[in-house]
């Protein structure tokens, strides 16, 4: 069996559809229950449903052989895994955003609320801008509305969340999309099988 770490949620659904369409289906995954492991002995796949920010941890430690994770997470956590291909799904940008009427005061330390402290620190270091990180875990857009921070560094996909909260993009920090990753030793032992999957994904993406 090959253990595949899928990010739970919207992206995971799209990734599963892609994998299913190239010969790695597992019908039981559609069962409406709280199970986290689904397997299809016929084609040798076992899907693990994992919180998106934890997928790379499971793959790095070998609990999953392969997985799919956003480039945003890879940039933030820099896991020791192989990044084998871009699935061209879950496309978005990591951006700096602020209230519509925001004007930067360059004389003060910039307060940055984010789920991505490492990405934010590296970005502002490259601009020689002194910042204070306020690490949050969700609903980041609330921080500048309530005066907890000046700006946020967060994912912008459709831009709806920003618009609905009277915020705007100030700068783009990085592009992100779903990446197919592999555990380094699993790749060595299953190179043929994994390369076959990568080939099929790339054919589908053309
Ligand atoms: C992400 C991100 C933004 C939103 C952007 O949040 O943090 O809030 O999606 O998407 P949009 O540009 O299409 O509106 P997520 O849904 O992961 O929830 P969270 O706020 O709990 O992080």
Short mmCIF file of C-alpha atoms and ligand atoms in Angstrom, two decimals:
data_model
loop_
_atom_site.label_atom_id
_atom_site.label_comp_id
_atom_site.label_asym_id
_atom_site.label_seq_id
_atom_site.Cartn_x
_atom_site.Cartn_y
_atom_site.Cartn_z
CA UNK A 1 0.00 0.00 0.00
CA UNK A 2 1.07 3.56 -0.64
CA UNK A 3 -0.05 6.02 2.04
CA UNK A 4 -1.31 9.31 0.60
CA UNK A 5 -1.78 12.35 2.86
CA UNK A 6 -4.69 14.43 1.59
CA UNK A 7 -5.45 17.90 2.94
CA UNK A 8 -8.94 17.77 4.47
CA UNK A 9 -11.43 20.16 2.92
CA UNK A 10 -12.02 21.89 -0.42
CA UNK A 11 -8.53 21.31 -1.79
CA UNK A 12 -8.52 17.66 -0.67
CA UNK A 13 -11.77 17.02 -2.56
CA UNK A 14 -10.26 18.38 -5.79
CA UNK A 15 -7.03 16.44 -5.27
CA UNK A 16 -8.93 13.21 -4.65
CA UNK A 17 -10.94 13.75 -7.87
CA UNK A 18 -7.66 14.18 -9.77
CA UNK A 19 -6.09 11.06 -8.24
CA UNK A 20 -9.28 9.08 -8.82
CA UNK A 21 -9.32 10.11 -12.49
CA UNK A 22 -5.80 8.75 -13.05
CA UNK A 23 -6.51 5.31 -11.59
CA UNK A 24 -6.23 5.74 -7.80
CA UNK A 25 -9.87 5.80 -6.78
CA UNK A 26 -11.14 4.74 -3.36
CA UNK A 27 -14.92 4.91 -3.37
CA UNK A 28 -15.30 4.56 0.42
CA UNK A 29 -13.89 8.08 0.80
CA UNK A 30 -17.36 9.39 -0.09
CA UNK A 31 -18.88 7.70 2.96
CA UNK A 32 -20.37 10.34 5.19
CA UNK A 33 -18.58 9.58 8.44
CA UNK A 34 -15.73 10.72 10.67
CA UNK A 35 -13.21 8.16 9.43
CA UNK A 36 -9.76 9.48 8.56
CA UNK A 37 -8.29 6.46 6.75
CA UNK A 38 -9.69 4.95 3.54
CA UNK A 39 -8.09 2.24 1.48
CA UNK A 40 -8.57 0.41 -1.80
CA UNK A 41 -6.66 -2.88 -1.76
CA UNK A 42 -7.25 -3.38 -5.50
CA UNK A 43 -5.08 -0.43 -6.55
CA UNK A 44 -2.92 -0.31 -3.43
CA UNK A 45 -3.76 3.16 -2.13
CA UNK A 46 -4.56 4.28 1.40
CA UNK A 47 -5.78 7.86 1.81
CA UNK A 48 -5.19 9.70 5.09
CA UNK A 49 -7.31 12.82 5.68
CA UNK A 50 -5.09 15.35 7.41
CA UNK A 51 -5.33 19.01 8.44
CA UNK A 52 -3.68 20.92 5.54
CA UNK A 53 -0.97 22.49 7.70
CA UNK A 54 0.00 19.02 9.06
CA UNK A 55 0.30 17.14 5.73
CA UNK A 56 4.01 17.89 5.28
CA UNK A 57 4.76 16.72 8.84
CA UNK A 58 3.21 13.29 8.16
CA UNK A 59 5.19 13.04 4.91
CA UNK A 60 8.48 14.27 6.37
CA UNK A 61 8.33 11.66 9.16
CA UNK A 62 7.29 8.88 6.77
CA UNK A 63 3.84 8.30 8.34
CA UNK A 64 2.62 9.05 4.80
CA UNK A 65 4.68 8.18 1.71
CA UNK A 66 3.35 11.01 -0.42
CA UNK A 67 0.96 13.91 0.00
CA UNK A 68 -0.42 17.14 -1.34
CA UNK A 69 0.25 20.44 0.36
CA UNK A 70 0.06 24.13 -0.49
CA UNK A 71 3.28 25.87 -1.45
CA UNK A 72 2.37 28.41 1.28
CA UNK A 73 2.84 25.70 3.91
CA UNK A 74 6.12 24.54 2.31
CA UNK A 75 7.45 28.11 2.34
CA UNK A 76 6.49 28.55 5.97
CA UNK A 77 7.71 25.22 7.38
CA UNK A 78 10.45 24.21 4.92
CA UNK A 79 10.01 20.44 5.51
CA UNK A 80 12.68 17.93 4.45
CA UNK A 81 10.65 16.32 1.62
CA UNK A 82 10.81 16.10 -2.17
CA UNK A 83 8.53 18.54 -4.02
CA UNK A 84 7.77 16.55 -7.18
CA UNK A 85 5.19 18.53 -9.13
CA UNK A 86 2.64 21.32 -9.20
CA UNK A 87 -0.99 20.16 -9.33
CA UNK A 88 -2.15 23.60 -10.50
CA UNK A 89 -4.97 23.43 -7.96
CA UNK A 90 -5.66 25.76 -5.02
CA UNK A 91 -3.96 28.67 -6.78
CA UNK A 92 -3.61 31.76 -4.60
CA UNK A 93 -1.16 34.43 -3.41
CA UNK A 94 0.33 35.17 -0.03
CA UNK A 95 -0.26 38.90 0.30
CA UNK A 96 0.18 41.83 2.61
CA UNK A 97 -3.25 43.37 3.15
CA UNK A 98 -4.56 46.30 5.18
CA UNK A 99 -7.72 48.38 5.73
CA UNK A 100 -8.84 50.33 2.64
CA UNK A 101 -7.86 53.66 4.24
CA UNK A 102 -4.47 52.43 5.51
CA UNK A 103 -1.44 54.70 5.09
CA UNK A 104 1.88 53.28 6.25
CA UNK A 105 3.86 55.14 8.92
CA UNK A 106 7.43 54.14 8.10
CA UNK A 107 8.67 55.68 11.37
CA UNK A 108 7.10 52.98 13.55
CA UNK A 109 7.52 49.22 13.95
CA UNK A 110 4.95 47.55 11.66
CA UNK A 111 2.60 45.16 13.47
CA UNK A 112 1.93 42.14 11.24
CA UNK A 113 -0.76 39.55 12.07
CA UNK A 114 -0.31 36.22 10.29
CA UNK A 115 -0.45 32.44 10.25
CA UNK A 116 2.86 32.62 8.36
CA UNK A 117 5.45 34.15 10.75
CA UNK A 118 8.49 32.77 8.92
CA UNK A 119 7.31 33.93 5.49
CA UNK A 120 6.42 37.36 6.90
CA UNK A 121 9.76 37.75 8.72
CA UNK A 122 11.76 36.77 5.62
CA UNK A 123 9.74 39.13 3.43
CA UNK A 124 10.18 42.18 5.66
CA UNK A 125 13.84 41.31 6.36
CA UNK A 126 14.42 41.50 2.60
CA UNK A 127 12.89 44.99 2.70
CA UNK A 128 14.83 46.03 5.83
CA UNK A 129 11.53 46.84 7.54
CA UNK A 130 11.30 46.40 11.28
CA UNK A 131 8.18 44.43 12.28
CA UNK A 132 6.45 42.81 15.22
CA UNK A 133 4.74 39.49 14.44
CA UNK A 134 1.36 38.71 15.95
CA UNK A 135 0.87 34.99 15.34
CA UNK A 136 -2.75 33.99 14.81
CA UNK A 137 -4.36 30.74 13.68
CA UNK A 138 -7.37 31.90 11.68
CA UNK A 139 -9.75 34.77 10.86
CA UNK A 140 -6.62 36.87 10.34
CA UNK A 141 -8.66 39.63 8.66
CA UNK A 142 -10.10 40.61 12.06
CA UNK A 143 -6.73 41.80 13.39
CA UNK A 144 -6.38 45.12 11.51
CA UNK A 145 -10.12 45.80 11.80
CA UNK A 146 -9.82 45.73 15.59
CA UNK A 147 -6.46 47.51 15.72
CA UNK A 148 -4.59 44.39 16.84
CA UNK A 149 -2.22 44.84 13.87
CA UNK A 150 -1.46 47.36 11.11
CA UNK A 151 -1.40 44.78 8.30
CA UNK A 152 -1.82 41.05 7.73
CA UNK A 153 0.15 38.53 5.68
CA UNK A 154 -2.36 35.95 4.51
CA UNK A 155 -3.69 33.87 1.64
CA UNK A 156 -5.82 35.66 -0.95
CA UNK A 157 -7.64 33.39 -3.36
CA UNK A 158 -10.79 35.06 -4.72
CA UNK A 159 -10.29 38.27 -2.69
CA UNK A 160 -13.84 38.01 -1.29
CA UNK A 161 -12.79 37.85 2.37
CA UNK A 162 -10.75 41.05 1.98
CA UNK A 163 -13.51 42.93 0.15
CA UNK A 164 -16.17 41.88 2.65
CA UNK A 165 -14.01 43.15 5.51
CA UNK A 166 -13.00 46.46 3.87
CA UNK A 167 -9.40 45.40 3.35
CA UNK A 168 -7.16 45.62 0.27
CA UNK A 169 -4.00 43.97 -1.03
CA UNK A 170 -0.93 46.16 -0.52
CA UNK A 171 1.78 43.81 -1.85
CA UNK A 172 2.07 40.27 -3.21
CA UNK A 173 4.57 38.17 -1.25
CA UNK A 174 4.48 34.78 -3.03
CA UNK A 175 2.47 32.55 -5.37
CA UNK A 176 1.06 29.32 -3.99
CA UNK A 177 -0.63 26.22 -5.40
CA UNK A 178 -0.97 22.57 -4.41
CA UNK A 179 2.28 20.58 -4.63
CA UNK A 180 2.78 16.82 -4.76
CA UNK A 181 5.40 15.88 -2.15
CA UNK A 182 7.13 12.65 -1.17
CA UNK A 183 8.99 11.32 1.83
CA UNK A 184 12.65 10.98 0.83
CA UNK A 185 13.14 7.32 1.74
CA UNK A 186 9.68 6.29 0.54
CA UNK A 187 10.60 7.84 -2.79
CA UNK A 188 13.75 5.73 -2.96
CA UNK A 189 11.81 2.51 -2.25
CA UNK A 190 8.78 3.33 -4.44
CA UNK A 191 10.43 5.42 -7.13
CA UNK A 192 8.73 3.67 -10.06
CA UNK A 193 5.26 3.78 -8.52
CA UNK A 194 5.59 7.44 -7.48
CA UNK A 195 7.09 8.55 -10.79
CA UNK A 196 4.20 6.84 -12.58
CA UNK A 197 1.77 8.95 -10.51
CA UNK A 198 3.73 12.14 -11.22
CA UNK A 199 3.73 11.32 -14.95
CA UNK A 200 -0.03 10.79 -14.97
CA UNK A 201 -0.59 14.04 -13.05
CA UNK A 202 1.63 15.98 -15.47
CA UNK A 203 -0.20 14.45 -18.47
CA UNK A 204 -3.51 15.52 -16.95
CA UNK A 205 -2.21 19.05 -16.30
CA UNK A 206 -1.22 19.68 -19.91
C1 LIG B 1 -8.26 31.56 4.01
C2 LIG B 1 -7.44 32.80 4.20
C3 LIG B 1 -8.44 33.91 3.96
C4 LIG B 1 -9.36 33.30 2.93
C5 LIG B 1 -9.03 33.85 1.56
O1 LIG B 1 -8.96 31.32 5.18
O2 LIG B 1 -6.87 32.85 5.51
O3 LIG B 1 -9.14 34.22 5.13
O4 LIG B 1 -9.15 31.88 2.94
O5 LIG B 1 -9.91 33.36 0.57
P1 LIG B 1 -10.63 34.33 -0.46
O6 LIG B 1 -9.62 35.30 -1.01
O7 LIG B 1 -11.17 33.41 -1.52
O8 LIG B 1 -11.73 35.04 0.27
P2 LIG B 1 -9.56 29.90 5.56
O9 LIG B 1 -10.83 29.69 4.80
O10 LIG B 1 -8.52 28.87 5.40
O11 LIG B 1 -9.96 30.09 7.08
P3 LIG B 1 -9.20 30.77 8.32
O12 LIG B 1 -9.65 32.20 8.34
O13 LIG B 1 -9.66 30.01 9.50
O14 LIG B 1 -7.72 30.67 8.11
#
